[in-house]
Structure formats: C-alpha cells, structure tokens
XYZ file of N, CA and C in Angstrom:
834
model
N 87.973 17.335 37.035
C 86.924 17.425 36.004
C 86.494 16.031 35.563
N 87.455 15.181 35.339
C 87.153 13.819 34.931
C 86.365 13.091 36.007
N 86.749 13.339 37.277
C 86.059 12.707 38.385
C 84.598 13.142 38.435
N 84.363 14.425 38.179
C 82.983 14.918 38.206
C 82.158 14.292 37.105
N 82.753 14.043 35.925
C 82.025 13.416 34.810
C 81.608 11.988 35.158
N 82.553 11.247 35.755
C 82.246 9.876 36.135
C 81.128 9.856 37.174
N 81.221 10.745 38.160
C 80.209 10.819 39.212
C 78.850 11.168 38.639
N 78.821 12.100 37.692
C 77.554 12.490 37.069
C 76.951 11.336 36.291
N 77.816 10.609 35.589
C 77.318 9.456 34.822
C 76.744 8.390 35.751
N 77.443 8.157 36.857
C 76.965 7.168 37.813
C 75.622 7.579 38.392
N 75.504 8.867 38.678
C 74.240 9.373 39.222
C 73.109 9.182 38.229
N 73.434 9.392 36.950
C 72.394 9.220 35.920
C 71.927 7.775 35.845
N 72.893 6.845 35.920
C 72.551 5.423 35.889
C 71.695 5.058 37.089
N 72.095 5.573 38.266
C 71.347 5.288 39.483
C 69.925 5.827 39.386
N 69.793 7.027 38.839
C 68.465 7.631 38.693
C 67.590 6.807 37.776
N 68.174 6.292 36.683
C 67.409 5.454 35.765
C 66.957 4.167 36.438
N 67.852 3.590 37.243
C 67.517 2.340 37.925
C 66.375 2.543 38.909
N 66.441 3.678 39.664
C 65.386 3.972 40.631
C 64.068 4.202 39.928
N 64.140 4.938 38.789
C 62.918 5.215 38.035
C 62.291 3.934 37.515
N 63.132 3.021 37.002
C 62.627 1.758 36.460
C 61.959 0.935 37.547
N 62.587 0.948 38.742
C 62.009 0.189 39.847
C 60.669 0.761 40.259
N 60.602 2.098 40.320
C 59.361 2.750 40.732
C 58.253 2.534 39.731
N 58.615 2.500 38.439
C 57.601 2.340 37.399
C 57.159 0.901 37.249
N 57.971 -0.028 37.734
C 57.621 -1.436 37.600
C 56.506 -1.796 38.550
N 55.933 -2.995 38.365
C 54.850 -3.458 39.241
C 55.051 -4.916 39.561
N 54.603 -5.309 40.748
C 54.673 -6.710 41.136
C 53.669 -7.507 40.333
N 53.826 -8.820 40.353
C 52.872 -9.686 39.665
C 51.498 -9.595 40.273
N 51.434 -9.280 41.563
C 50.160 -9.224 42.271
C 49.886 -7.806 42.708
N 48.638 -7.391 42.640
C 48.229 -6.074 43.110
C 48.304 -6.075 44.624
N 49.334 -5.406 45.179
C 49.585 -5.464 46.611
C 48.497 -4.804 47.443
N 47.722 -3.909 46.842
C 46.708 -3.214 47.620
C 45.631 -4.170 48.108
N 45.399 -5.245 47.358
C 44.374 -6.198 47.748
C 42.987 -5.597 47.728
N 42.827 -4.450 47.059
C 41.544 -3.767 47.110
C 41.005 -3.357 45.760
N 41.750 -3.569 44.685
C 41.226 -3.161 43.389
C 41.824 -4.010 42.285
N 41.154 -4.006 41.139
C 41.645 -4.762 40.005
C 42.726 -4.002 39.272
N 43.132 -4.523 38.115
C 44.101 -3.833 37.303
C 45.499 -4.364 37.474
N 45.779 -5.134 38.533
C 47.089 -5.724 38.707
C 47.273 -6.870 37.735
N 48.443 -7.470 37.749
C 48.703 -8.551 36.818
C 48.075 -9.873 37.264
N 47.771 -9.976 38.548
C 47.312 -11.257 39.055
C 46.404 -11.052 40.261
N 45.431 -11.921 40.399
C 44.602 -11.946 41.604
C 44.594 -13.385 42.108
N 44.710 -13.559 43.402
C 44.782 -14.892 43.996
C 43.475 -15.196 44.718
N 42.861 -16.313 44.356
C 41.536 -16.667 44.870
C 41.572 -18.050 45.495
N 41.013 -18.171 46.670
C 40.929 -19.458 47.345
C 39.638 -20.179 46.996
N 39.753 -21.442 46.622
C 38.597 -22.288 46.309
C 38.859 -23.678 46.877
N 37.826 -24.511 46.851
C 38.028 -25.915 47.186
C 38.554 -26.638 45.950
N 39.402 -27.622 46.167
C 39.961 -28.405 45.070
C 39.284 -29.772 44.932
N 38.452 -30.144 45.918
C 37.965 -31.530 45.942
C 36.448 -31.627 46.089
N 35.722 -30.586 45.655
C 34.268 -30.594 45.764
C 33.626 -30.534 44.376
N 33.266 -31.665 43.810
C 32.624 -31.672 42.495
C 31.361 -30.807 42.499
N 31.206 -30.022 41.458
C 30.050 -29.138 41.352
C 30.225 -27.826 42.075
N 31.173 -27.736 42.996
C 31.431 -26.521 43.769
C 32.798 -25.943 43.408
N 33.833 -26.709 43.690
C 35.193 -26.298 43.353
C 36.063 -27.523 43.255
N 36.546 -27.817 42.060
C 37.326 -29.037 41.850
C 38.486 -28.782 40.898
N 39.643 -29.303 41.294
C 40.811 -29.257 40.419
C 40.826 -30.524 39.584
N 40.902 -30.354 38.265
C 40.909 -31.492 37.346
C 42.122 -31.382 36.427
N 42.421 -32.427 35.683
C 43.530 -32.343 34.726
C 43.342 -31.222 33.706
N 42.096 -30.818 33.484
C 41.812 -29.769 32.498
C 41.714 -28.375 33.107
N 41.877 -28.271 34.427
C 41.772 -26.968 35.062
C 40.889 -27.014 36.297
N 40.041 -25.999 36.445
C 39.201 -25.888 37.628
C 37.743 -25.721 37.205
N 36.847 -26.354 37.964
C 35.436 -26.301 37.609
C 34.584 -26.245 38.857
N 33.321 -25.812 38.691
C 32.389 -25.775 39.798
C 31.692 -24.430 39.909
N 30.626 -24.397 40.675
C 29.839 -23.189 40.848
C 30.666 -22.056 41.461
N 31.409 -22.369 42.516
C 32.242 -21.343 43.140
C 33.300 -20.809 42.172
N 33.830 -21.684 41.340
C 34.825 -21.268 40.350
C 34.200 -20.300 39.348
N 32.982 -20.621 38.905
C 32.292 -19.737 37.957
C 31.981 -18.385 38.592
N 31.530 -18.412 39.846
C 31.232 -17.160 40.549
C 32.509 -16.340 40.725
N 33.576 -16.980 41.178
C 34.834 -16.279 41.415
C 35.418 -15.703 40.127
N 35.305 -16.466 39.036
C 35.812 -15.992 37.746
C 35.031 -14.769 37.279
N 33.714 -14.806 37.463
C 32.868 -13.667 37.086
C 33.231 -12.433 37.914
N 33.371 -12.628 39.221
C 33.726 -11.513 40.103
C 35.083 -10.932 39.720
N 36.049 -11.807 39.483
C 37.389 -11.340 39.115
C 37.348 -10.506 37.838
N 36.531 -10.918 36.878
C 36.398 -10.166 35.635
C 35.860 -8.771 35.907
N 34.871 -8.683 36.799
C 34.315 -7.376 37.144
C 35.328 -6.501 37.883
N 36.292 -7.135 38.543
C 37.344 -6.400 39.237
C 38.493 -6.011 38.313
N 38.422 -6.483 37.055
C 39.436 -6.098 36.085
C 40.445 -7.168 35.735
N 40.162 -8.413 36.088
C 41.098 -9.501 35.824
C 40.519 -10.508 34.841
N 41.327 -10.921 33.893
C 40.931 -11.965 32.954
C 41.161 -13.331 33.599
N 40.580 -14.348 32.994
C 40.683 -15.696 33.562
C 42.138 -16.136 33.710
N 42.992 -15.760 32.755
C 44.383 -16.203 32.830
C 45.223 -15.372 33.808
N 44.589 -14.396 34.459
C 45.273 -13.617 35.494
C 44.914 -14.087 36.896
N 44.145 -15.162 36.971
C 43.736 -15.707 38.266
C 44.695 -16.810 38.697
N 45.171 -16.718 39.928
C 45.938 -17.803 40.540
C 45.017 -18.471 41.565
N 44.740 -19.749 41.371
C 43.853 -20.472 42.276
C 44.668 -21.122 43.380
N 44.177 -21.008 44.607
C 44.819 -21.666 45.745
C 43.789 -22.510 46.486
N 44.215 -23.668 46.964
C 43.300 -24.516 47.709
C 43.021 -23.906 49.071
N 41.738 -23.791 49.397
C 41.319 -23.230 50.683
C 40.563 -24.305 51.456
N 41.281 -25.071 52.248
C 40.634 -26.087 53.073
C 39.830 -25.402 54.175
N 38.805 -26.075 54.648
C 37.886 -25.458 55.607
C 38.604 -24.884 56.827
N 39.558 -25.627 57.362
C 40.238 -25.197 58.585
C 41.219 -24.051 58.364
N 41.546 -23.750 57.108
C 42.590 -22.765 56.804
C 42.060 -21.425 56.315
N 40.761 -21.324 56.061
C 40.247 -20.165 55.338
C 40.486 -18.832 56.042
N 40.155 -18.741 57.333
C 40.355 -17.469 58.029
C 41.832 -17.071 58.053
N 42.690 -18.047 58.321
C 44.127 -17.770 58.384
C 44.653 -17.287 57.036
N 44.202 -17.892 55.945
C 44.652 -17.488 54.614
C 44.295 -16.034 54.328
N 43.103 -15.633 54.736
C 42.684 -14.244 54.524
C 43.458 -13.288 55.431
N 43.611 -13.655 56.676
C 44.308 -12.792 57.626
C 45.772 -12.589 57.251
N 46.400 -13.631 56.704
C 47.818 -13.539 56.302
C 48.001 -12.857 54.958
N 46.901 -12.721 54.202
C 47.019 -12.138 52.872
C 47.472 -13.129 51.825
N 47.280 -14.427 52.086
C 47.666 -15.449 51.117
C 46.796 -15.388 49.862
N 45.572 -14.909 50.027
C 44.620 -14.805 48.921
C 43.929 -13.442 49.001
N 43.381 -13.019 47.865
C 42.627 -11.765 47.840
C 41.196 -11.981 48.315
N 40.604 -13.085 47.901
C 39.303 -13.461 48.442
C 39.113 -14.959 48.325
N 38.120 -15.469 49.063
C 37.851 -16.901 49.086
C 36.397 -17.164 48.729
N 36.195 -18.044 47.737
C 34.864 -18.538 47.375
C 34.945 -20.052 47.452
N 34.600 -20.612 48.609
C 34.854 -22.028 48.847
C 33.780 -22.618 49.752
N 32.530 -22.631 49.275
C 31.391 -23.096 50.068
C 31.537 -22.593 51.508
N 31.736 -21.293 51.626
C 32.120 -20.619 52.863
C 30.882 -20.004 53.517
N 30.287 -20.733 54.452
C 29.062 -20.270 55.096
C 29.334 -19.093 56.025
N 28.479 -18.091 55.955
C 28.603 -16.911 56.802
C 28.078 -17.246 58.201
N 28.912 -17.090 59.218
C 28.509 -17.315 60.607
C 29.040 -16.163 61.464
N 28.402 -15.883 62.598
C 28.896 -14.819 63.478
C 30.338 -15.049 63.921
N 30.695 -16.299 64.177
C 32.059 -16.603 64.620
C 33.074 -16.246 63.537
N 32.750 -16.550 62.300
C 33.665 -16.237 61.207
C 33.685 -14.743 60.904
N 32.529 -14.099 61.061
C 32.467 -12.656 60.798
C 33.300 -11.858 61.800
N 33.606 -12.443 62.929
C 34.469 -11.776 63.901
C 35.916 -11.732 63.413
N 36.245 -12.615 62.465
C 37.628 -12.718 61.989
C 37.824 -12.177 60.573
N 36.799 -12.327 59.718
C 36.906 -11.882 58.325
C 35.593 -11.218 57.919
N 35.601 -10.538 56.786
C 34.385 -9.936 56.241
C 33.853 -10.808 55.110
N 32.554 -10.705 54.868
C 31.917 -11.485 53.812
C 31.141 -10.590 52.855
N 31.336 -10.827 51.566
C 30.447 -10.285 50.543
C 29.382 -11.342 50.286
N 28.215 -10.904 49.826
C 27.149 -11.864 49.553
C 26.025 -11.760 50.554
N 25.303 -12.868 50.761
C 25.540 -14.224 50.238
C 25.198 -14.351 48.756
N 25.756 -15.400 48.129
C 25.497 -15.636 46.711
C 24.819 -16.989 46.468
N 24.627 -17.785 47.538
C 23.892 -19.046 47.420
C 23.365 -19.428 48.798
N 22.107 -19.868 48.841
C 21.536 -20.398 50.072
C 21.423 -21.909 49.932
N 22.231 -22.615 50.695
C 22.208 -24.087 50.703
C 21.638 -24.548 52.043
N 21.491 -25.846 52.189
C 20.972 -26.413 53.434
C 21.798 -27.633 53.809
N 22.027 -27.806 55.092
C 22.764 -28.986 55.523
C 21.915 -30.238 55.326
N 22.551 -31.276 54.834
C 21.868 -32.541 54.586
C 22.850 -33.675 54.872
N 22.448 -34.888 54.586
C 23.347 -36.034 54.724
C 23.348 -36.829 53.428
N 24.475 -37.470 53.174
C 24.598 -38.412 52.064
C 24.790 -39.791 52.675
N 23.988 -40.751 52.240
C 24.074 -42.125 52.757
C 24.147 -43.092 51.585
N 24.464 -44.324 51.873
C 24.489 -45.320 50.812
C 23.071 -45.560 50.291
N 22.953 -45.803 49.019
C 21.635 -45.943 48.391
C 20.827 -47.095 48.975
N 21.512 -48.118 49.468
C 20.797 -49.285 50.002
C 20.567 -49.193 51.505
N 20.885 -48.050 52.114
C 20.708 -47.881 53.553
C 19.349 -47.231 53.833
N 18.450 -47.990 54.423
C 17.107 -47.473 54.732
C 16.944 -47.157 56.218
N 18.044 -47.181 56.953
C 17.963 -46.973 58.402
C 17.978 -45.498 58.807
N 18.336 -44.611 57.880
C 18.417 -43.181 58.209
C 17.329 -42.441 57.439
N 16.215 -42.215 58.107
C 15.060 -41.574 57.473
C 14.809 -40.171 58.003
N 15.475 -39.821 59.108
C 15.338 -38.494 59.695
C 16.615 -38.179 60.470
N 16.852 -36.929 60.818
C 18.073 -36.595 61.554
C 18.258 -37.377 62.848
N 17.180 -37.694 63.541
C 17.316 -38.413 64.814
C 17.873 -39.819 64.615
N 17.723 -40.354 63.391
C 18.253 -41.691 63.106
C 19.779 -41.706 63.046
N 20.390 -40.538 63.108
C 21.850 -40.450 63.104
C 22.432 -40.756 64.482
N 21.593 -40.846 65.499
C 22.066 -41.247 66.828
C 22.728 -42.621 66.737
N 23.914 -42.715 67.339
C 24.722 -43.940 67.363
C 25.306 -44.306 65.996
N 25.084 -43.452 64.994
C 25.680 -43.680 63.678
C 27.021 -42.948 63.588
N 27.895 -43.456 62.745
C 29.183 -42.800 62.503
C 28.984 -41.728 61.447
N 29.122 -40.495 61.870
C 28.827 -39.328 61.035
C 30.103 -38.582 60.705
N 30.362 -38.390 59.431
C 31.626 -37.794 58.995
C 31.433 -36.398 58.413
N 32.393 -35.547 58.709
C 32.522 -34.257 58.031
C 33.996 -33.866 58.104
N 34.339 -32.689 57.594
C 35.750 -32.314 57.520
C 36.172 -31.458 58.702
N 37.449 -31.522 59.013
C 38.017 -30.694 60.068
C 37.814 -29.224 59.726
N 37.290 -28.456 60.660
C 37.057 -27.037 60.435
C 35.651 -26.706 60.008
N 34.874 -27.715 59.612
C 33.486 -27.499 59.228
C 32.592 -27.581 60.466
N 31.494 -26.845 60.444
C 30.563 -26.858 61.574
C 29.454 -27.900 61.414
N 29.396 -28.564 60.283
C 28.244 -29.410 59.949
C 27.994 -30.539 60.941
N 29.003 -31.382 61.167
C 28.807 -32.535 62.039
C 28.488 -32.108 63.470
N 29.149 -31.073 63.942
C 28.900 -30.597 65.297
C 27.481 -30.059 65.439
N 26.962 -29.423 64.369
C 25.580 -28.941 64.396
C 24.606 -30.086 64.645
N 24.839 -31.200 63.949
C 23.959 -32.365 64.099
C 24.030 -32.902 65.526
N 25.231 -33.041 66.036
C 25.411 -33.603 67.382
C 24.811 -32.684 68.445
N 25.002 -31.380 68.286
C 24.520 -30.433 69.291
C 22.999 -30.283 69.288
N 22.391 -30.348 68.114
C 20.982 -29.976 68.002
C 20.026 -31.112 67.642
N 20.520 -32.159 66.961
C 19.600 -33.147 66.399
C 19.849 -34.581 66.836
N 21.102 -34.959 66.925
C 21.437 -36.351 67.252
C 22.635 -36.380 68.204
N 22.389 -36.159 69.490
C 23.491 -36.032 70.456
C 24.358 -37.281 70.607
N 23.837 -38.425 70.196
C 24.615 -39.659 70.321
C 25.348 -40.045 69.028
N 25.319 -39.159 68.065
C 26.052 -39.423 66.818
C 27.549 -39.494 67.110
N 28.221 -40.399 66.417
C 29.661 -40.568 66.599
C 30.398 -39.776 65.515
N 31.007 -38.683 65.895
C 31.635 -37.801 64.923
C 32.960 -38.365 64.422
N 33.143 -38.281 63.120
C 34.393 -38.658 62.481
C 34.836 -37.453 61.645
N 35.935 -36.825 62.025
C 36.412 -35.648 61.296
C 37.649 -36.015 60.481
N 37.553 -35.806 59.175
C 38.654 -36.130 58.269
C 39.080 -34.871 57.509
N 40.259 -34.890 56.892
C 40.775 -33.677 56.246
C 39.943 -33.182 55.062
N 39.318 -34.097 54.307
C 38.577 -33.706 53.106
C 37.272 -34.489 53.003
N 36.341 -33.954 52.204
C 35.092 -34.665 51.954
C 35.355 -35.945 51.160
N 36.367 -35.922 50.334
C 36.709 -37.119 49.567
C 37.069 -38.273 50.489
N 37.774 -37.954 51.566
C 38.131 -38.982 52.541
C 36.880 -39.533 53.222
N 35.932 -38.630 53.527
C 34.659 -39.080 54.121
C 33.908 -39.983 53.143
N 33.943 -39.629 51.879
C 33.223 -40.398 50.869
C 33.794 -41.809 50.743
N 35.108 -41.910 50.829
C 35.746 -43.228 50.799
C 35.285 -44.071 51.983
N 35.204 -43.455 53.156
C 34.719 -44.163 54.336
C 33.272 -44.600 54.193
N 32.474 -43.768 53.530
C 31.071 -44.117 53.300
C 30.967 -45.305 52.355
N 31.767 -45.294 51.322
C 31.793 -46.420 50.379
C 32.181 -47.724 51.073
N 33.191 -47.618 51.941
C 33.731 -48.814 52.599
C 32.956 -49.218 53.849
N 31.899 -48.476 54.155
C 31.051 -48.727 55.330
C 31.785 -48.490 56.638
N 32.876 -47.712 56.568
C 33.577 -47.320 57.791
C 32.802 -46.210 58.499
N 31.993 -45.488 57.752
C 31.096 -44.486 58.317
C 29.702 -44.728 57.736
N 28.704 -44.127 58.391
C 27.317 -44.354 57.973
C 26.723 -43.202 57.181
N 27.239 -42.008 57.400
C 26.679 -40.846 56.713
C 27.718 -39.744 56.622
N 27.654 -39.009 55.551
C 28.485 -37.832 55.340
C 27.570 -36.626 55.402
N 27.906 -35.660 56.221
C 27.061 -34.482 56.324
C 27.803 -33.209 55.945
N 27.150 -32.427 55.143
C 27.594 -31.085 54.797
C 26.447 -30.450 54.004
N 26.729 -29.444 53.234
C 25.674 -28.743 52.505
C 25.141 -29.602 51.360
N 23.840 -29.471 51.112
C 23.223 -30.285 50.054
C 23.828 -30.016 48.684
N 24.288 -28.798 48.461
C 24.913 -28.472 47.171
C 26.186 -29.287 46.963
N 26.975 -29.426 48.008
C 28.216 -30.208 47.925
C 27.905 -31.691 47.753
N 26.966 -32.175 48.534
C 26.598 -33.591 48.461
C 26.034 -33.941 47.087
N 25.236 -33.032 46.523
C 24.669 -33.265 45.189
C 25.769 -33.388 44.150
N 26.825 -32.601 44.305
C 27.946 -32.677 43.377
C 28.617 -34.035 43.405
N 28.794 -34.584 44.596
C 29.385 -35.914 44.709
C 28.460 -36.987 44.138
N 27.186 -36.910 44.498
C 26.239 -37.937 44.068
C 26.066 -37.958 42.559
N 26.325 -36.827 41.903
C 26.123 -36.727 40.460
C 27.304 -37.225 39.641
N 28.439 -37.496 40.290
C 29.596 -37.982 39.548
C 29.298 -39.327 38.900
N 29.816 -39.505 37.707
C 29.555 -40.736 36.956
C 29.916 -41.987 37.742
N 31.031 -41.955 38.452
C 31.491 -43.147 39.175
C 30.628 -43.475 40.389
N 29.817 -42.510 40.832
C 29.011 -42.717 42.035
C 27.514 -42.762 41.777
N 27.110 -42.629 40.528
C 25.677 -42.622 40.238
C 25.025 -43.912 40.702
N 23.949 -43.754 41.465
C 23.208 -44.911 41.958
C 23.743 -45.502 43.248
N 24.899 -45.015 43.719
C 25.507 -45.594 44.920
C 25.121 -44.845 46.196
N 24.792 -43.570 46.050
C 24.471 -42.756 47.220
C 23.155 -42.016 47.005
N 22.608 -41.516 48.108
C 21.387 -40.716 48.011
C 21.407 -39.633 49.092
N 20.728 -38.540 48.786
C 20.575 -37.455 49.753
C 19.436 -37.796 50.712
N 19.614 -37.436 51.979
C 18.573 -37.693 52.955
C 17.349 -36.806 52.748
N 17.571 -35.611 52.192
C 16.466 -34.680 51.986
C 16.106 -33.895 53.232
N 17.020 -33.816 54.206
C 16.778 -33.077 55.453
C 17.319 -31.651 55.282
N 16.508 -30.658 55.467
C 16.988 -29.272 55.444
C 17.258 -28.864 56.887
N 18.413 -29.288 57.381
C 18.709 -29.156 58.803
C 19.160 -27.755 59.199
N 19.787 -27.042 58.273
C 20.240 -25.680 58.558
C 20.159 -24.858 57.283
N 20.312 -23.566 57.439
C 20.478 -22.671 56.299
C 21.951 -22.299 56.222
N 22.543 -22.487 55.057
C 23.956 -22.172 54.841
C 24.051 -21.067 53.797
N 24.412 -19.889 54.254
C 24.524 -18.713 53.381
C 25.957 -18.590 52.884
N 26.203 -18.957 51.630
C 27.558 -18.902 51.088
C 27.955 -17.445 50.830
N 29.089 -17.063 51.406
C 29.622 -15.724 51.166
C 31.020 -15.794 50.606
N 31.483 -14.692 50.076
C 32.864 -14.583 49.597
C 33.663 -13.879 50.680
N 34.636 -14.591 51.237
C 35.428 -14.054 52.331
C 36.535 -13.128 51.860
N 36.694 -12.010 52.582
C 37.788 -11.074 52.327
C 38.419 -10.695 53.665
N 39.577 -10.109 53.600
C 40.259 -9.693 54.819
C 39.438 -8.636 55.546
N 39.458 -8.664 56.853
C 38.686 -7.728 57.653
C 39.016 -6.285 57.265
N 37.967 -5.515 56.952
C 38.147 -4.117 56.600
C 38.463 -3.843 55.139
N 38.565 -4.891 54.313
C 38.920 -4.707 52.901
C 37.777 -4.056 52.127
N 38.130 -3.104 51.255
C 37.092 -2.470 50.426
C 36.689 -3.361 49.258
N 37.303 -4.548 49.171
C 36.870 -5.511 48.159
C 35.436 -5.979 48.400
N 35.001 -5.943 49.650
C 33.655 -6.424 49.980
C 32.599 -5.706 49.154
N 32.630 -4.396 49.117
C 31.629 -3.617 48.376
C 31.733 -3.878 46.879
N 32.950 -4.004 46.372
C 33.140 -4.241 44.943
C 32.640 -5.628 44.534
N 32.873 -6.604 45.390
C 32.399 -7.957 45.097
C 30.878 -8.008 45.153
N 30.285 -7.316 46.119
C 28.822 -7.266 46.189
C 28.218 -6.698 44.910
N 28.828 -5.653 44.380
C 28.359 -5.068 43.117
C 28.457 -6.078 41.987
N 29.557 -6.829 41.958
C 29.748 -7.844 40.922
C 28.710 -8.956 41.041
N 28.413 -9.375 42.258
C 27.428 -10.439 42.472
C 26.027 -9.990 42.040
N 25.693 -8.749 42.330
C 24.388 -8.219 41.911
C 24.268 -8.221 40.390
N 25.354 -7.880 39.721
C 25.353 -7.884 38.260
C 25.231 -9.305 37.715
N 25.895 -10.250 38.381
C 25.848 -11.651 37.935
C 24.426 -12.182 37.978
N 23.669 -11.806 39.003
C 22.274 -12.234 39.099
C 21.430 -11.526 38.038
N 21.660 -10.232 37.880
C 20.856 -9.431 36.957
C 21.014 -9.873 35.508
N 22.214 -10.255 35.105
C 22.423 -10.631 33.697
C 22.266 -12.137 33.448
N 21.747 -12.844 34.456
C 21.410 -14.268 34.349
C 22.620 -15.200 34.306
N 23.819 -14.653 34.511
C 25.001 -15.516 34.553
C 24.951 -16.427 35.778
N 24.311 -15.970 36.843
C 24.156 -16.781 38.046
C 23.298 -18.007 37.748
N 22.182 -17.801 37.052
C 21.303 -18.922 36.695
C 22.027 -19.945 35.834
N 22.832 -19.455 34.904
C 23.578 -20.352 34.021
C 24.582 -21.183 34.822
N 25.250 -20.547 35.792
C 26.232 -21.261 36.603
C 25.565 -22.356 37.433
N 24.371 -22.062 37.961
C 23.625 -23.062 38.728
C 23.276 -24.261 37.835
N 22.745 -23.973 36.668
C 22.336 -25.037 35.745
C 23.530 -25.869 35.293
N 24.628 -25.199 34.955
C 25.815 -25.906 34.465
C 26.403 -26.859 35.504
N 26.360 -26.449 36.769
C 27.061 -27.212 37.797
C 26.179 -28.141 38.623
N 24.915 -27.781 38.794
C 24.028 -28.591 39.631
C 22.944 -29.309 38.846
N 22.738 -28.916 37.602
C 21.679 -29.498 36.790
C 21.713 -31.011 36.705
N 22.867 -31.614 36.473
C 22.931 -33.076 36.345
C 22.459 -33.832 37.582
N 22.490 -33.186 38.754
C 22.085 -33.859 39.992
C 20.644 -33.541 40.370
N 19.953 -32.772 39.497
C 18.583 -32.348 39.799
C 18.497 -31.657 41.159
N 19.508 -30.862 41.447
C 19.568 -30.127 42.711
C 18.518 -29.024 42.721
N 17.687 -29.019 43.755
C 16.619 -28.034 43.871
C 17.146 -26.814 44.625
N 17.775 -25.920 43.895
C 18.384 -24.770 44.537
C 17.362 -23.694 44.901
N 17.727 -22.916 45.895
C 16.934 -21.752 46.266
C 17.216 -20.626 45.264
N 16.298 -19.651 45.141
C 16.575 -18.496 44.272
C 17.815 -17.745 44.761
N 18.396 -16.947 43.898
C 19.583 -16.172 44.287
C 19.231 -15.259 45.463
N 19.979 -15.329 46.539
C 19.681 -14.477 47.711
C 20.033 -13.020 47.448
N 19.382 -12.142 48.175
C 19.707 -10.723 48.091
C 20.957 -10.437 48.900
N 21.782 -9.544 48.372
C 23.025 -9.188 49.060
C 22.705 -8.671 50.452
N 23.402 -9.206 51.435
C 23.222 -8.767 52.819
C 22.118 -9.477 53.565
N 21.332 -10.302 52.857
C 20.226 -11.007 53.501
C 20.682 -12.403 53.919
N 21.170 -12.505 55.133
C 21.644 -13.781 55.663
C 20.482 -14.458 56.385
N 20.028 -15.578 55.842
C 18.873 -16.286 56.399
C 19.327 -17.151 57.570
N 18.724 -16.934 58.728
C 19.137 -17.690 59.921
C 18.414 -19.032 59.985
C-alpha cells in the first residue's frame, strides 16, 4: 500500500512536469510563420547609413523602419525584435538555415535569388549608381569606369553588372563591406564604389563625409528591394499585407523622409506589391 502511494505521488509530479513543459513556450516562435511569439529575428545590414546601421544607440535606417513596422503588424513589439547582421553573401544561407525569420537588407529581387528564397514586396525601387570623390571629374558616364578600380561587396551583383554590361575593362575590387570600399575610395586605392543609389546617398549624407563624395547620377539598373523569407513560408503573404498598409497610412513616406531626406535622395514612388521592374 505504501509503495502504491509513493508511485502515485511520483506519477503526479511527472504529470505536472510534462504539463508545464507542454504549456511553456520557447523565446522564439518556432513556426516561423506567425506573430505572437516572444521574439522575432530579423536580418538587416549593420553598416549601411540610411538603410541599416548599428549604432551605440541601437539600429537605424529605412530597412530598420520597414522591418519594425512589419514586425508590429505580425504581432511583435520593438523590444521583441532580435536584429542579426545579414551580409550580402550570407543572406540566402541565413534564410535556408532558419537563422532569421525574414531579411530586410537592401535585398534586390533577382531570378537567381528567387530560386533559393521567396520575396515579399518590393517595397523600394532603387537604381545602381556610383560614388566617386568630389574632386574626380574623370567619371562622367558608366563607360568611363573602364580601366578604373571599381569596388563593391562580396556577394553583391553590382560590380559584375557594370563589368558585364557597361565597362568590360573595369578592375573589380570585392571587399567584405561597403565601409571597406569607402575607406579605399577615401585613400584613392579605388576609383569608384558602386551599389544602389539609396545606399550611396546614405554614405554621402554622413556628417564626416559631406562634401567629400558625389553620386554619378547614372541609373544603370533597377533594384527592387524585397523582404526575403524562407522558401514556401506563409510569412510572404502576411508581410505583403503589412507593406501595403505601411504605404496606405503614409508611414512609408515618413520613413523615406526620415532616412533619405538629408541627402536629397530622389526616390521613386512606393512600388506596387508584386510589380518587379526589370
């Protein structure tokens, strides 16, 4: 009889432990498809002023504002967001491994990338351009990049686009970050930095660089920024709904003004969801 009492008590304790475990929840919503969890993980750039930048005070930039708005629509408050750095070369892998729930990191929608991940959006139409030193008058058109040292980041398509289509004799320099390219431009180790005009405008507008650099003004490509999600994720439809709301309630316009206004960036109107401009 005593043995049965002890066994029953043990069973009760075990049942309570199992119940507590079942009722508990992880810090992150494991489904990766809906809000309401304790945390959502978002990939952004850490080194792109005006787009996505990590600062001593936190995170800032257009992509950060867009991602924060989307996360709110998915049911997450700002303090429930975990930001992760999404370097250009790592973005597809991060999504495929489930390291992040979605990525908003100046992530241009391309057929090659769509084969690996899905995209919500686009939410911004940018154009490829070049940043050169303010006193350099030798680069007046894309063809002037021939025989010039042209820098972009590893994993980005920008520099290769120029070499393949506009300046076949350009000397490509691929570095890990745009900041590294900018240092080379300052030191005259490279002649031009190429990427999207929105990113370049962010750099040119920084207080420490005002008057030192200028945009070429070449609209060499159309760059449709999308929010990357894991292939097949139902987050795509939910994010699209959030982006449509952001445009409708003018929060998109405010984010553009807040982040690009100081550089007098001439942005395109908010693109329609699903309309990828070639």
